[in-house]
Structures are given as C-alpha cells and as structure tokens.
C-alpha cells in the first residue's frame, strides 16, 4: 500500500503550437510536455544586451562544445570574445508568460489548431490527440479563465482491429493532422486506420463557386457571408463538429499496407491529404532486394459521402522517407523528408530532390541534385517555415545544427532545391541537441522545443539588416532608460515590401565584430536565443550526497533533525549534457551576521532628505529602486520581562552603528511596522499605541495617538500596511483606520463610511494599481479625485471588500464568500446550506513575478498557516463588451509539518504578517515567517512555487540592499539573532525545487558520489568517427573511400569536485567503449589483512557491431591525494586505476554484496560475486545464470538478498551465502515484465520490490513465503500496478532516516521511500503508507475522482490503471476518459482485475490527492477526521525528510 507523488513536473517538450487561443488577436503558444499542457502568451520587451533579461541567451552558447574543466565557469558557458566585448545595445526580446497549465491524465501524442464557427473566446480551438486513440477538442473560456472541453472522441473499439496479427494501440504509431482550412481532422491510429472528424465551417450548405481563398485572395464579401452563415446556421449544428467516421487505408488503396506518414495539403478546395507508404515492410537490410518501394499518393475526401478519390501518385521513391510536410504558398505542394534526401512534389506530381550525403546515391535510383558535400544526417530533424510568405525552411538537425532549405522557383513552379548550413558565427550552433518540435510565434521568432536539451525561442535577421541597424543606432539609443519596456507585436511591423524589415531591430548579432567579415552568402541569416526553457531530462542516473549547510556563527540546533541530502542527476544529450543539483530548500548565501540579539522584528529603510527631492516609490519599507542602498535598519526586541524595545541602526562602511542623539526613542515600545511615505522623505514607525513620523535624519515630525476621542478607548495596533501616501492600521478591537500623508508629510485620518466603521475586520492590505490591472470602478468620486490605491479588507464573517482610496464610504467590490475558498470568486458567489468555512487570519495583495513579467495575486493565510493564492482576471459580461473582476484559485500550499518548537515568551507567538518583497534578486516575492517559513517565488514562465529556506523558524524578514548584500534580505532566526543573506546564485525555482545546472558539454551516462573525497565520479560519452580496423574479425575488409563516416560513442571517466563543479581528472576509454554503470563501493583490498577501502567500480561495454559478441570491462579506481595545480586546490585528487578486467558480455550492474567486501557484477546473462586479490585481479567466487539481458542487479544492504531484473523475462529475488560462497534464486515475478529499473522497498517487516517497465508502469511485488498464493515463496505476489505516463530511468531506495523519539513512541520510526527519475525530466516519490491511512486516502481519492473537474475530460482512475505485465494491450477502461467504466480503487479492466487477483493492493495518486484544496471548503471531504485532520494528513504527502 503505497502512494505515488510527482515531485517536479516534466520539462522535456514534446509538442508545440502557435495559435490565437485566448482571443482572436492573441498570440499564444501551446506547449506539451508528455502529460503537462501549458498555455503561454508571447510578450515582447525592450532591454539591454547585458541586462539580466538576456541571461538565458548566454547560457546556451558555443562554449559547451569545449573541453570542460579548463577554467570555464561550469554554471553558464562563457561568452565568446566578440560577445564579451560587445557594447550595450537595446534589443527587442521575446519572452513567454505562463497563462495556465494542466496536469493531464493522459499522454499527449499530437496537438493541432482548429478554427470553429463559434468559440467562447473568439479564438481558435485546440485538438489534442492522446494515447490509445483519443481526441479531445478544447477551447478557452474567458468567463472561467480556463479551458473547456468541447468533445471527446474514442476510436479503440474492438471491431476496428479485426486482424489478430496487428499490433496493439499502445504499440502503433499514432499522429494527428488537420486540414489547413479546418474542415476536418485525421487521426492515424492502429496499423492502417484513420479516424476522420469533420468540422462545420461557414458556407457548408452554400453553393460553392470557383472561388478559392488560398488562390484568389480574400473575398470582398467574405465577412458578410461568414456572418450570414453563422446567423443562418441550422439549429441541428449544436456542436462544431459532425459525426466522425473511421476509414481503413486498405479500403482507400490496397497498396497502402504499410503507411509511413500522412498530412493534409494546402491549395485544395476539398480536404486533401498526401501519404507515403510501401507495399512491403521497409528494411535497410533488404536494400539490395527492395529498393525504392515507397510511393507518395494524394487523396481527396468527400466528407458527406465518406469516400475518397485518388488525385496523383508518385512511385519509386527512396525507402528512407519518413515524413510529409505540407507547404503553403508561395511554394505549395509537399516536402518529403528522408534520412539522406529531400524531395518536393507539387500539385501536378512534378518532383525535385536533393541528396544531402554520400549515401543518397547509393540507397536510391531516384534522380536528384547532389549536395553530398554537406554531409547532413536528416534522422529526427525538425523542419519549419521561416515565417509566412517565405520560400525558405529552417532545418534543425539531430545534433542541433541549423540549415536552411531554399526553393528555386520558375513562376509558381518549383524548379529546384538548394540547401546550406548556417555558419557557427551566425548562430548555427545555438542549439545543442535534437529538437522535437518548432512553431513560428511571430515575425523573426520561432519556438524550438526539445526533449534532449533546453527549449528556446530563436530569433533571426539578415546580415544586411544588421548594417542598416548600425547606421540608425544613434536614434535607437536616445532613450537612456535601463528599465525593460513592454511592446506590442504591432511595433515590429514595418514596410510590407521588405520581408525582414519587421525584425531589423529585433535581433542581436552573435559576435558582432566577426560576423560582417565571415564567409558565406551575403544574405545569410543571423540567429540568437531570446529565451530558454530549462529541461532536466533525460535523467539517466542520480546520486545522493549528504550536505551540511553553512550555519550562522553561534547558532545551535534547537531540535534534532534528519540529515539533508542533495540530489545530483544527469540531464541532456550530446553537447547539451549537464548535471543538475536538486535541493528542496533554499540554502541562502550568508553574507553577514549582525551583532543584534533577542530581536523579534526587523525592517530596512532607504530614507531621503527633503532637499534631495527625488521621488522613489517604496512599498512596505522596501525600496523599489535596485540602484540605491538602504540606510537604516530598525529592530524590535522583546525583553525577558515582556517589555518591547526598538533600536535603529545605520549602515556604515564598517558595519552597523546604532543611531543616537536623534528623536528616535528606543523605549517607546515594540515596533509593529516600519514604512516610508512622501517619496521616502518620511519614516513612519507604527507602535501599538501611536504612530511616529520622522524625517530622513530621524527628526521627530509627528505623533499620531490611537486614542478614540469619542469613547476614550485606546485600541492597540496589531497590523499595518503602507502604500504611499496611505497607511492602513488594523487594531485589536477589529477596527481599521486609514491615514493619509499630505504634501508636508503630516498624517491625517481618512473619513470612514458606516460600512467600514461598524463592521469587524481581521486583516487588510493596500495595493497600488498604477496600471489599472483590476479595472475597478471609481465609485462616487470622479476620475480625477479617485486614486489608484486599493484597500482589501477581510471581515470577521470571511468576506472580502475592496475600497478605492480615499473613498471609504462605499466598497467598489464585495465578495462575501471568500472564506469558502471557491474555485472562482466573484460578487455573485453564494453557498447554500453550508457552514464549512476556512478560518482565515490574513489577506495580502502583492505582485509575484520576475524582471520579465509580474502581476498581482491575492494571497490568503489560514490559522493553520496554509496559503491559498487567487489570480485576478477580467471576465466578460454576457451580451456586453464590459468585463467584471473575478478571482481564480491558482494554487494552494501544503507546507511541511511544523518543527517541534515552543517559544518561552508568548510575545514571540504574535502573528508575523506576510511580507511582500520587491526585487529580491530580480524576483517580486512574498515571504511567510513563522515555524515553517516559506517564499512564494514565481518566474514569468512558471506558476507560483512555495519553497522554504534552510534557516529553520524565522521570526521576521525584510529586504536588504547594501553594497555588501545587494538585492538580498535580512532575517531574524529562531534564537533572535539577525543575519544578512542572499538567494543562491545560478539557481532556478520554476519546478518548486532549487535547481542548479552544471554544463559539461558531454552526455552523462552514469555517476556516483565518493563520500571520502567529497567528489563525484561521472561517466560521459561523446561521438567520434568510426572506421573498420584490420583485426581478427575484419581482416578481409577494404579501406573505406568516404568522408561521410558513421558515428560511434566513446566514453570517459571523470572526477568532479562537488564544491567548484569543475573536472579535476579524466580517464579516457577506448573508441567504442561506453560506461554502463558506476558504483561507489567499500571492498576488501587484502586477503591477509582484510583491509577495506572506499573504491569506485565502473562497468563498461565495447560496441563492436551486431555480428560480433559483446565484451565488457570492469574498472576499479581509487581516489588518491596528489599535489594540486597552482591556483586550483581542488585538483589535489586524482583517479588511480586499481584493477581492470575484460569479461564476456556487457557489464550492466554493480553493487556491494555480503559482509566480506565483495562485489556483485552483472555481465551478460550472468551474475557473479567477485573479490579483489593481492595481485589486482578480480576473482569470481560465486555465480548464477540468468535469462537474456540483465538490467538491474542490487542487494538490500545487510540482508544478503539481491534482485536481478531481465529486460524481457521479469524480476528474480535471490540469496547470497558466504559459507560456502553460493547464490540461490528464491522467487520470481509471476508474469513477464520488461524491466528497466527496480529496487527494494522495505516496509517494517514486509519486503516489497518496485519494478519499472518499458510501458511507463511501475509494479509493486511482495515477497511473502507465508502466503499460500506465493507457492511457499517461489512466486512474488503482484500487489499493484500504476501507470506513471513517463518512461522511468532509475528507481532508487532512499536512505533510511530515523526521527527523534517522542514520549508516546520511544522507538524511532523508520522512513523509507523510493525515488524515481524519468526521461521527461521529472522526479517522483513512492512511499509506503500505514493501512489505516491508506484506507482513508483511498476513500478521499475516490471522492476526488468524481468531485473535481479533470482537464480534457480525461479519467484519472483509468489512466493510472497500469497493466499487470508490460506486454499486451491496455483495456478499454484504461482509455483514460470519463466515459470509461472501471471498478476497484486502482482502476478497472484487465489491469484492475489482475491487481485484485494478485493481492488487492493499490498505489494511490498523490497528485490527485493534493488537489483536495482545489474545491471550495464546502466540498472538502474530511474522511471522518475533520477538515483540520485531513489537512494534517496531506501535509506530509509526498515528502521525505531527507530533502
């Protein structure tokens, strides 16, 4: 009974699409990452070339191709010499801003845009193809600010697949193609079936004349006809689509027995698609017998008759063709892509081709132009047109290099093709690995997605445009402002007669000095990177390192805590190879520790003298100006007697100096809040009983008491907020007071209305809506009198009221249902027959984001310190062009369990408010102090993330900007000490984890951590040319007369320092030898003394081709101390080869085994136990024959139990005996499993094994010899299967942690968990649950499956129902739609039945359980434990104390 929780989202981009989705004029980008669908808006800003906004561009340059570890910064590759000396230039840069993202219960196979007649947003719809022949049509709903599913289409009925020898749906290649005029869509699924979905379009029932909009241009009466057709649409057309139907390709043409690819074509009046196919199975091995067997056929569809007509057919095409790319005007026709050639076919069947390497002529007799000197490999290339009305196509090769294909035309006919590479100096190598997709998002801008490297926004321009831009630089530099400026896409438009004039000022030259002198075509392109989207996949291996964080001086651990681990994972392929460090908490860089103790609150102020007269806006005491440093720091203290005291310090060159001889009175009491007004010329100190204002030198200007003149009461201030020129005060009698500063800085109370005066208030917040984002009405005041400062008040009844200051008589917005936490908050929201409310204690409206984009968010804090975030948006009113303000619940935090800490003084438990911080290392963030402190960090392309600092409990925190700590923060620890710190450099927070990239420029195959020398040992691989050598196996081979040589991998073993992240030693392997596994082991090095040493074992395989038996090698290294290089102390370590042995078969697994210091080796189909001898050999002492190919060999430390997994047969549990040495199998899996990774999962006295297969499933097997179903332990019990949706690469048992004992449980409980990594770059956790908790969460999961809406109408229950084995089709219940019917908690169909037969256990979906907070409080199911109890249960879900 386990729970699977995804820790980080997938990062590998599989598909992308550009379309107007949010509105008819919007420019949106849809990005698919396997099971994650993201919607972005494209934003253009103006920034300097050396500004922080261009950091992603510099992180993707050529230096990744240099040899690592030779003086280069491993975090971001250094710039070229030309780029480093480039002077500052103002650039038009394109960025992505996240609008929404959805975790799907399905695997995305393809996406396409569809223009429907009537959409809620006026934009186009999105058609998504998913695994198992599913289609979902969605549109954007501006009223709910979310997507809405229009329809779901399923094509997996049993009557379609009548041939028993046809492959299953999961094994067939499926893809989607849509007619350019959105008349229909075709989903190719199964082996030879196509599903056609017609869509209603304007003019369906009209008489079609000879007019063709693509040929004759825009029709004058098109708008009138479209409007008439929409108004006169039949009442029966309630849906945008017509009934779909399925066609067999063999029914279209009997020769389509082996379809390769199809796509709809342009310039046809009826839906027409082209398909490449073969009558025989295409095989490279049979090239001499089956040559040029591929045909290209064009069919036109009659949607009403459900028939087709063949228009043309081109036969005898090369066998290596694999894709059809339709081309719009001015080229037209289709481009057929092969591995060695490109062929263009026009509407009349005329062909033109070009061969791109030496194998083109050898593999086909098709006549084509020879450009073999290019030496291109077109496998897995991505081709996209360089903008509309362009005759050139951009080709992204499988190694990331760029090429441009040009069509030579004679009138409207294509007469030839020419291909050229992009020079590296022109940005031809800005991509480091193969691309998966490409989408044009504007003139001169393209999004290029990748599964093997970072996805980027690519921009381009002409060299001639650069010359013109240099001449006009004087006019472009007239604005000296350094602030990024947002611009519209229309600003890029210029003369229509110049195709590239729109991007003349949009691009930056890479290597400006050398570009204009480089060789090549004068009209060649110049490419640069606008923005990059990080990708952490594929993760091939991981290593854990126990880290010790730097603690401030004098800090003692107040509580026992578990050790913390840093996770290092390999990521990227080819030249994009890198290592990524993952940390769950922020380890801030400590800058200074102030000599301040017993502090309770801290604030910083950047005060100005009136004589300076410079206007700078300040929010909550934090200067919004990054260039000016803070001058003062005010600290509030609590004495042992409970009395408060405040102290003011001034920053000097030597440190802090207490302010004396001023009007600041330290004995006035504890400070509640500090802020500044009147452009930082007035410092305001909020005390419980009064307000004091000072000038820039702390000269007392005014004292404003809290005494009520009418009643004589003296309420105390418990909270305050600032927004120049207003101050909001919340007092202990639940009343509020608003003060306003006049031009001289004196404060005066703003007159309140009856509603504000008589109601009871819990909290409040001020927000300056300078850009009128919320668009609230001005109330009774005129537009001139109404200000842009809004006041948000939270009432005792849980309602929200918004006032536009200075008018406090009438609220401009009232939402009484805020405490119900509805998914959509509006003024009309009401809840009937319910009293379930969330106990809210604080409200804050603040901006979240980075330097690229930031926007306001409404943040709510409950009494349990749970945070709920609402995003404001404008919802259109029905039948009107006006909009109304609504709030969308974007996320809810489930903070980690609070530390066991009790404050001695009750004053310490005073609620510390949320702190909004501007420009914290370019982030606009919110910090929650307390026992479980947390930052809310958001980048432009990610949702808000909750990340805790590694500081322990924090009493107070404020932004700090000094010469020593720029754009950092100052905080008060749990013991009252004060420290200055900064966010760690070169780190990202978009995944909810603190990630840090170390670029190596080579692909990392395996790694492990050497604890004794605090170093990582990594195995990398790079490609080299392969030539046949004259050896015993190739003595009759002739010398190859070709320059286009095949590529072969060559590995190397490197030693990486864990502190500087630099390579300090390299051991190169032979050509064709690749590292398979690396393991840090403690082995016995002497048979006589039985001495043991921490060594590094490496297993390799030598690639020799399919006609020769494979061999492997075992290396054992020790890390020794040597004399370091001058200036590089980290080089004081070196790899020393201890022993090396060549064995038969690839060495695929290594592990320690037994108690005598022996090594378990998986080599070929055998498992051997080996021991080191005095002469350096590795003597085998025991062995066990396996089946075919071993993928996993691990031992459960200290037990003698070991598991071995076969790539085709399944998993075995064996035992190892030392007296005498022998290995004996105990049990095996009950069915065949294609094992890719596995590990043990002990849970108390139960032993489980977690196995990952090739079909993205994980299987939980149990060894229980007492169970009769196990046949006395000979069979492993199959407890559960769970479909993850991601290809799992590693399964790692995390170290067992011991929690500190408590009085109720004297025995420290063990914490075991399994860490899973995937090809898509995501992390997941599988951890066992107690039976009672599992039953509770299983009931909650069943409730959420029906209570919550699911994106695209998919069924999470069926999606997670993994098959019991890795082979065989998934059942219809596993189709993953709400229309499916399944039984049991784990899923239905064959997978669910098998789980019930094999033990009835289930794996819970932690991602679904975490959505418990999405519904309103009245919909939350408490499981019989009460709302607080269920919330407490979910706090620890998916958490492991080691991170």
Coordinates of N, CA and C in Angstrom, one line a residue, residues 1151-1293:
X1151 N 27.2 -3.7 -7.5 CA 26.7 -3.5 -6.2 C 27.6 -4.2 -5.2
X1152 N 27.7 -3.6 -4.0 CA 28.3 -4.4 -2.9 C 27.4 -5.5 -2.5
X1153 N 28.0 -6.6 -2.0 CA 27.3 -7.7 -1.6 C 28.0 -8.4 -0.4
X1154 N 27.2 -8.9 0.5 CA 27.7 -9.6 1.7 C 28.4 -8.7 2.7
X1155 N 29.0 -9.4 3.6 CA 29.7 -8.7 4.7 C 31.2 -8.8 4.6
X1156 N 31.7 -9.4 3.5 CA 33.2 -9.6 3.4 C 33.8 -8.7 2.4
X1157 N 33.1 -7.7 1.9 CA 33.7 -6.7 1.0 C 33.8 -7.2 -0.4
X1158 N 32.8 -8.0 -0.9 CA 32.8 -8.5 -2.3 C 32.0 -7.6 -3.2
X1159 N 32.1 -7.8 -4.5 CA 31.5 -7.0 -5.5 C 30.5 -7.9 -6.3
X1160 N 29.3 -7.5 -6.5 CA 28.3 -8.1 -7.3 C 28.4 -7.5 -8.7
X1161 N 28.6 -8.4 -9.7 CA 28.8 -7.9 -11.1 C 27.7 -8.6 -12.0
X1162 N 27.0 -7.8 -12.7 CA 26.1 -8.4 -13.8 C 26.7 -8.2 -15.1
X1163 N 27.1 -9.3 -15.7 CA 27.8 -9.3 -17.0 C 27.1 -10.2 -18.0
X1164 N 26.6 -9.7 -19.0 CA 25.9 -10.5 -20.0 C 24.7 -11.2 -19.3
X1165 N 24.6 -12.5 -19.5 CA 23.4 -13.2 -18.9 C 23.8 -13.8 -17.6
X1166 N 24.9 -13.4 -16.9 CA 25.3 -14.0 -15.7 C 25.4 -12.9 -14.6
X1167 N 25.3 -13.4 -13.3 CA 25.6 -12.6 -12.2 C 26.7 -13.3 -11.4
X1168 N 27.8 -12.5 -11.1 CA 28.9 -13.1 -10.4 C 29.3 -12.3 -9.2
X1169 N 29.8 -12.9 -8.2 CA 30.3 -12.3 -7.0 C 31.8 -12.4 -7.1
X1170 N 32.5 -11.2 -7.1 CA 33.9 -11.1 -7.3 C 34.6 -10.5 -6.1
X1171 N 35.8 -10.9 -5.9 CA 36.6 -10.3 -4.8 C 38.0 -9.9 -5.3
X1172 N 38.5 -8.9 -4.7 CA 39.9 -8.4 -5.1 C 40.9 -9.3 -4.5
X1173 N 42.0 -9.6 -5.3 CA 43.1 -10.3 -4.8 C 44.3 -9.4 -4.6
X1174 N 45.4 -10.0 -4.0 CA 46.5 -9.2 -3.8 C 47.2 -8.8 -5.1
X1175 N 47.1 -9.6 -6.2 CA 47.8 -9.3 -7.4 C 46.9 -8.3 -8.3
X1176 N 45.8 -7.8 -7.8 CA 45.0 -6.9 -8.5 C 43.9 -7.5 -9.4
X1177 N 43.8 -8.8 -9.4 CA 42.7 -9.4 -10.2 C 41.4 -9.4 -9.4
X1178 N 40.4 -9.7 -10.1 CA 39.0 -9.8 -9.5 C 38.6 -11.2 -9.7
X1179 N 38.7 -12.0 -8.6 CA 38.4 -13.4 -8.6 C 36.9 -13.7 -8.4
X1180 N 36.2 -14.4 -9.3 CA 34.8 -14.8 -9.0 C 34.7 -15.9 -8.0
X1181 N 33.8 -15.7 -7.1 CA 33.7 -16.7 -6.0 C 32.3 -17.4 -6.1
X1182 N 31.4 -16.8 -6.8 CA 30.0 -17.4 -6.9 C 29.4 -16.8 -8.1
X1183 N 28.5 -17.6 -8.7 CA 27.8 -17.1 -9.9 C 26.4 -17.7 -10.0
X1184 N 25.6 -17.1 -10.9 CA 24.2 -17.5 -11.1 C 23.8 -17.2 -12.5
X1185 N 23.4 -18.1 -13.3 CA 23.0 -17.9 -14.7 C 21.6 -17.3 -14.7
X1186 N 21.4 -16.3 -15.5 CA 20.1 -15.6 -15.7 C 19.6 -16.0 -17.1
X1187 N 18.7 -15.1 -17.6 CA 18.0 -15.5 -18.8 C 18.6 -14.8 -20.1
X1188 N 18.3 -13.5 -20.3 CA 18.8 -12.9 -21.6 C 19.7 -11.7 -21.4
X1189 N 19.2 -10.7 -20.8 CA 20.0 -9.5 -20.6 C 19.6 -8.8 -19.3
X1190 N 20.6 -8.7 -18.4 CA 20.3 -8.2 -17.0 C 20.3 -6.7 -17.1
X1191 N 19.3 -6.1 -16.6 CA 19.2 -4.6 -16.5 C 19.4 -4.1 -15.1
X1192 N 19.1 -4.9 -14.1 CA 19.2 -4.5 -12.7 C 19.8 -5.6 -11.9
X1193 N 20.8 -5.2 -11.0 CA 21.4 -6.1 -10.0 C 21.7 -5.3 -8.8
X1194 N 20.9 -5.5 -7.7 CA 21.1 -4.8 -6.5 C 20.9 -5.7 -5.3
X1195 N 21.6 -5.3 -4.2 CA 21.5 -6.0 -2.9 C 20.8 -5.1 -1.9
X1196 N 20.0 -5.7 -1.1 CA 19.4 -5.0 0.1 C 20.5 -5.1 1.2
X1197 N 21.1 -3.9 1.4 CA 22.3 -3.9 2.3 C 22.0 -4.6 3.6
X1198 N 23.0 -5.4 4.0 CA 22.9 -6.1 5.3 C 22.0 -7.3 5.4
X1199 N 21.4 -7.7 4.3 CA 20.5 -8.9 4.3 C 20.9 -10.1 3.5
X1200 N 21.8 -9.9 2.5 CA 22.2 -11.0 1.6 C 21.2 -11.2 0.6
X1201 N 20.1 -10.5 0.5 CA 19.1 -10.6 -0.5 C 19.4 -9.7 -1.7
X1202 N 19.3 -10.2 -2.9 CA 19.6 -9.4 -4.1 C 18.5 -9.7 -5.1
X1203 N 18.3 -8.7 -5.9 CA 17.4 -8.7 -7.0 C 18.1 -8.6 -8.3
X1204 N 17.6 -9.3 -9.3 CA 18.1 -9.2 -10.7 C 16.9 -9.1 -11.6
X1205 N 17.0 -8.1 -12.5 CA 16.0 -7.9 -13.5 C 16.4 -8.1 -14.9
X1206 N 15.6 -8.8 -15.6 CA 15.9 -9.1 -17.0 C 15.0 -8.2 -17.9
X1207 N 15.6 -7.8 -19.1 CA 15.0 -6.9 -20.0 C 13.7 -7.5 -20.6
X1208 N 13.5 -8.8 -20.6 CA 12.4 -9.4 -21.2 C 11.6 -10.4 -20.4
X1209 N 12.3 -10.9 -19.3 CA 11.7 -12.0 -18.6 C 11.0 -11.6 -17.3
X1210 N 11.6 -10.7 -16.6 CA 11.0 -10.3 -15.3 C 12.0 -10.0 -14.2
X1211 N 11.6 -10.3 -13.0 CA 12.5 -10.0 -11.8 C 12.7 -11.2 -11.0
X1212 N 13.9 -11.4 -10.4 CA 14.2 -12.5 -9.6 C 14.6 -12.0 -8.2
X1213 N 14.3 -12.7 -7.2 CA 14.8 -12.5 -5.8 C 15.7 -13.7 -5.4
X1214 N 16.9 -13.4 -5.1 CA 17.9 -14.4 -4.8 C 18.6 -14.2 -3.5
X1215 N 19.3 -15.2 -3.0 CA 20.0 -15.1 -1.7 C 21.5 -15.4 -1.9
X1216 N 22.3 -14.7 -1.1 CA 23.8 -15.0 -1.2 C 24.3 -15.5 0.1
X1217 N 25.0 -16.6 0.0 CA 25.6 -17.3 1.2 C 27.1 -17.2 1.1
X1218 N 27.7 -17.0 2.3 CA 29.1 -16.8 2.3 C 29.8 -18.1 2.8
X1219 N 29.1 -19.0 3.4 CA 29.7 -20.3 3.9 C 28.9 -21.5 3.5
X1220 N 29.2 -22.1 2.3 CA 30.2 -21.6 1.3 C 29.6 -20.6 0.4
X1221 N 30.5 -20.0 -0.5 CA 30.0 -19.0 -1.4 C 29.1 -19.6 -2.4
X1222 N 27.8 -19.1 -2.5 CA 26.9 -19.5 -3.4 C 25.7 -18.5 -3.5
X1223 N 25.1 -18.5 -4.7 CA 23.9 -17.7 -4.9 C 22.7 -18.6 -5.3
X1224 N 21.6 -18.4 -4.7 CA 20.5 -19.3 -5.0 C 19.2 -18.4 -5.2
X1225 N 18.5 -18.7 -6.3 CA 17.2 -18.0 -6.5 C 16.1 -18.4 -5.6
X1226 N 15.4 -17.4 -5.1 CA 14.3 -17.7 -4.2 C 12.9 -17.7 -4.8
X1227 N 12.7 -16.5 -5.5 CA 11.4 -16.3 -6.1 C 11.5 -15.5 -7.3
X1228 N 10.4 -15.5 -8.2 CA 10.4 -14.7 -9.4 C 9.1 -14.1 -9.6
X1229 N 9.0 -13.1 -10.5 CA 7.7 -12.5 -10.8 C 6.8 -13.4 -11.5
X1230 N 5.5 -13.3 -11.3 CA 4.5 -14.2 -11.8 C 4.3 -14.0 -13.3
X1231 N 4.7 -12.9 -13.9 CA 4.5 -12.7 -15.3 C 5.7 -12.0 -15.9
X1232 N 5.8 -11.9 -17.2 CA 6.9 -11.3 -17.9 C 6.8 -9.8 -17.7
X1233 N 7.9 -9.2 -17.4 CA 8.0 -7.7 -17.3 C 9.2 -7.2 -18.0
X1234 N 9.1 -6.3 -18.8 CA 10.3 -5.7 -19.4 C 10.9 -4.7 -18.5
X1235 N 11.8 -5.2 -17.6 CA 12.4 -4.5 -16.5 C 13.4 -3.4 -17.0
X1236 N 13.1 -2.2 -16.7 CA 14.1 -1.1 -17.0 C 14.8 -0.6 -15.7
X1237 N 14.2 -0.7 -14.6 CA 14.8 -0.3 -13.3 C 14.0 -0.9 -12.2
X1238 N 14.6 -1.1 -11.1 CA 14.0 -1.7 -9.9 C 14.8 -1.5 -8.7
X1239 N 14.1 -1.6 -7.5 CA 14.8 -1.6 -6.2 C 13.9 -2.1 -5.1
X1240 N 14.5 -2.4 -4.0 CA 13.8 -2.9 -2.8 C 13.0 -1.7 -2.2
X1241 N 11.9 -2.1 -1.5 CA 11.2 -1.1 -0.7 C 10.8 -1.8 0.6
X1242 N 11.6 -1.8 1.6 CA 11.2 -2.5 2.9 C 10.3 -1.6 3.6
X1243 N 9.3 -2.2 4.2 CA 8.2 -1.5 5.0 C 8.0 -2.3 6.2
X1244 N 8.7 -1.9 7.3 CA 8.5 -2.7 8.5 C 9.0 -4.1 8.4
X1245 N 8.2 -5.1 8.6 CA 8.5 -6.5 8.4 C 8.2 -7.0 7.0
X1246 N 7.6 -6.2 6.2 CA 7.2 -6.5 4.8 C 8.3 -6.1 3.9
X1247 N 8.6 -7.0 2.8 CA 9.6 -6.7 1.8 C 8.9 -6.6 0.5
X1248 N 9.0 -5.4 -0.1 CA 8.4 -5.1 -1.4 C 9.5 -4.8 -2.4
X1249 N 9.2 -5.0 -3.7 CA 10.1 -4.7 -4.8 C 9.3 -3.8 -5.8
X1250 N 9.9 -2.7 -6.1 CA 9.3 -1.7 -7.0 C 10.0 -1.9 -8.4
X1251 N 9.2 -2.2 -9.4 CA 9.8 -2.5 -10.7 C 9.2 -1.6 -11.7
X1252 N 10.0 -1.0 -12.6 CA 9.6 -0.1 -13.7 C 9.7 -0.9 -15.0
X1253 N 8.7 -0.8 -15.8 CA 8.8 -1.5 -17.1 C 8.9 -0.5 -18.3
X1254 N 8.9 -1.0 -19.5 CA 9.1 -0.2 -20.6 C 7.9 0.5 -21.1
X1255 N 6.7 0.2 -20.5 CA 5.5 0.8 -20.8 C 5.0 1.9 -19.8
X1256 N 6.0 2.5 -19.1 CA 5.7 3.6 -18.2 C 4.9 3.1 -17.0
X1257 N 5.0 1.9 -16.6 CA 4.3 1.4 -15.5 C 5.3 1.0 -14.4
X1258 N 4.8 1.1 -13.1 CA 5.6 0.6 -12.0 C 4.7 -0.5 -11.4
X1259 N 5.4 -1.6 -11.0 CA 4.8 -2.7 -10.4 C 5.3 -2.9 -9.0
X1260 N 4.4 -3.2 -8.1 CA 4.8 -3.4 -6.7 C 4.7 -4.9 -6.4
X1261 N 5.8 -5.6 -6.2 CA 5.8 -7.0 -5.9 C 6.2 -7.3 -4.5
X1262 N 5.6 -8.3 -3.9 CA 5.9 -8.6 -2.5 C 6.5 -10.0 -2.3
X1263 N 7.5 -10.2 -1.5 CA 8.0 -11.5 -1.1 C 7.4 -11.9 0.2
X1264 N 6.5 -12.9 0.2 CA 5.8 -13.3 1.4 C 5.6 -14.8 1.3
X1265 N 6.6 -15.6 1.8 CA 6.5 -17.0 1.7 C 5.4 -17.6 2.5
X1266 N 4.9 -16.9 3.5 CA 3.8 -17.4 4.3 C 2.4 -17.4 3.5
X1267 N 2.4 -16.6 2.5 CA 1.1 -16.5 1.7 C 1.0 -17.8 0.8
X1268 N -0.2 -18.4 0.9 CA -0.3 -19.6 0.0 C -0.2 -19.3 -1.5
X1269 N -0.6 -18.1 -1.9 CA -0.5 -17.8 -3.3 C 0.9 -17.7 -3.8
X1270 N 1.9 -17.6 -2.9 CA 3.2 -17.5 -3.3 C 3.9 -18.8 -3.6
X1271 N 3.2 -19.9 -3.4 CA 3.7 -21.2 -3.5 C 5.0 -21.4 -2.7
X1272 N 4.9 -21.2 -1.4 CA 6.0 -21.3 -0.5 C 7.1 -20.3 -0.8
X1273 N 6.8 -19.2 -1.4 CA 7.8 -18.2 -1.7 C 8.4 -18.3 -3.1
X1274 N 8.0 -19.2 -3.9 CA 8.5 -19.3 -5.2 C 8.0 -18.3 -6.2
X1275 N 6.9 -17.7 -5.9 CA 6.3 -16.6 -6.7 C 6.2 -15.3 -5.9
X1276 N 6.6 -14.2 -6.5 CA 6.4 -12.9 -5.9 C 5.0 -12.5 -6.1
X1277 N 4.4 -12.0 -5.1 CA 3.0 -11.5 -5.2 C 2.9 -10.2 -5.8
X1278 N 2.1 -10.1 -6.9 CA 1.9 -8.9 -7.6 C 0.8 -8.0 -6.9
X1279 N 1.3 -7.0 -6.1 CA 0.3 -6.3 -5.3 C -0.4 -5.2 -6.1
X1280 N 0.3 -4.5 -6.9 CA -0.4 -3.4 -7.6 C 0.5 -3.0 -8.8
X1281 N -0.2 -2.3 -9.8 CA 0.4 -1.7 -11.0 C -0.1 -0.3 -11.1
X1282 N 0.8 0.6 -11.5 CA 0.4 2.0 -11.5 C 1.1 2.6 -12.8
X1283 N 0.3 3.2 -13.6 CA 0.8 3.9 -14.8 C 1.2 5.3 -14.5
X1284 N 2.5 5.6 -14.7 CA 3.1 6.9 -14.4 C 2.9 7.9 -15.6
X1285 N 2.9 7.3 -16.8 CA 2.9 8.2 -18.0 C 4.2 8.7 -18.5
X1286 N 5.3 8.3 -17.7 CA 6.6 8.8 -18.1 C 7.5 7.6 -18.0
X1287 N 8.5 7.5 -19.0 CA 9.4 6.4 -19.0 C 10.4 6.6 -17.9
X1288 N 10.4 5.6 -17.0 CA 11.3 5.7 -15.8 C 12.7 5.2 -16.1
X1289 N 13.6 5.9 -15.7 CA 15.0 5.6 -15.9 C 15.7 5.0 -14.7
X1290 N 15.5 5.5 -13.5 CA 16.1 4.9 -12.3 C 15.1 4.8 -11.2
X1291 N 15.2 3.8 -10.4 CA 14.5 3.5 -9.2 C 15.5 3.4 -8.0
X1292 N 15.4 4.3 -7.1 CA 16.5 4.3 -6.0 C 15.8 4.3 -4.7
X1293 N 16.3 3.4 -3.8 CA 15.8 3.4 -2.4 C 16.6 4.5 -1.7

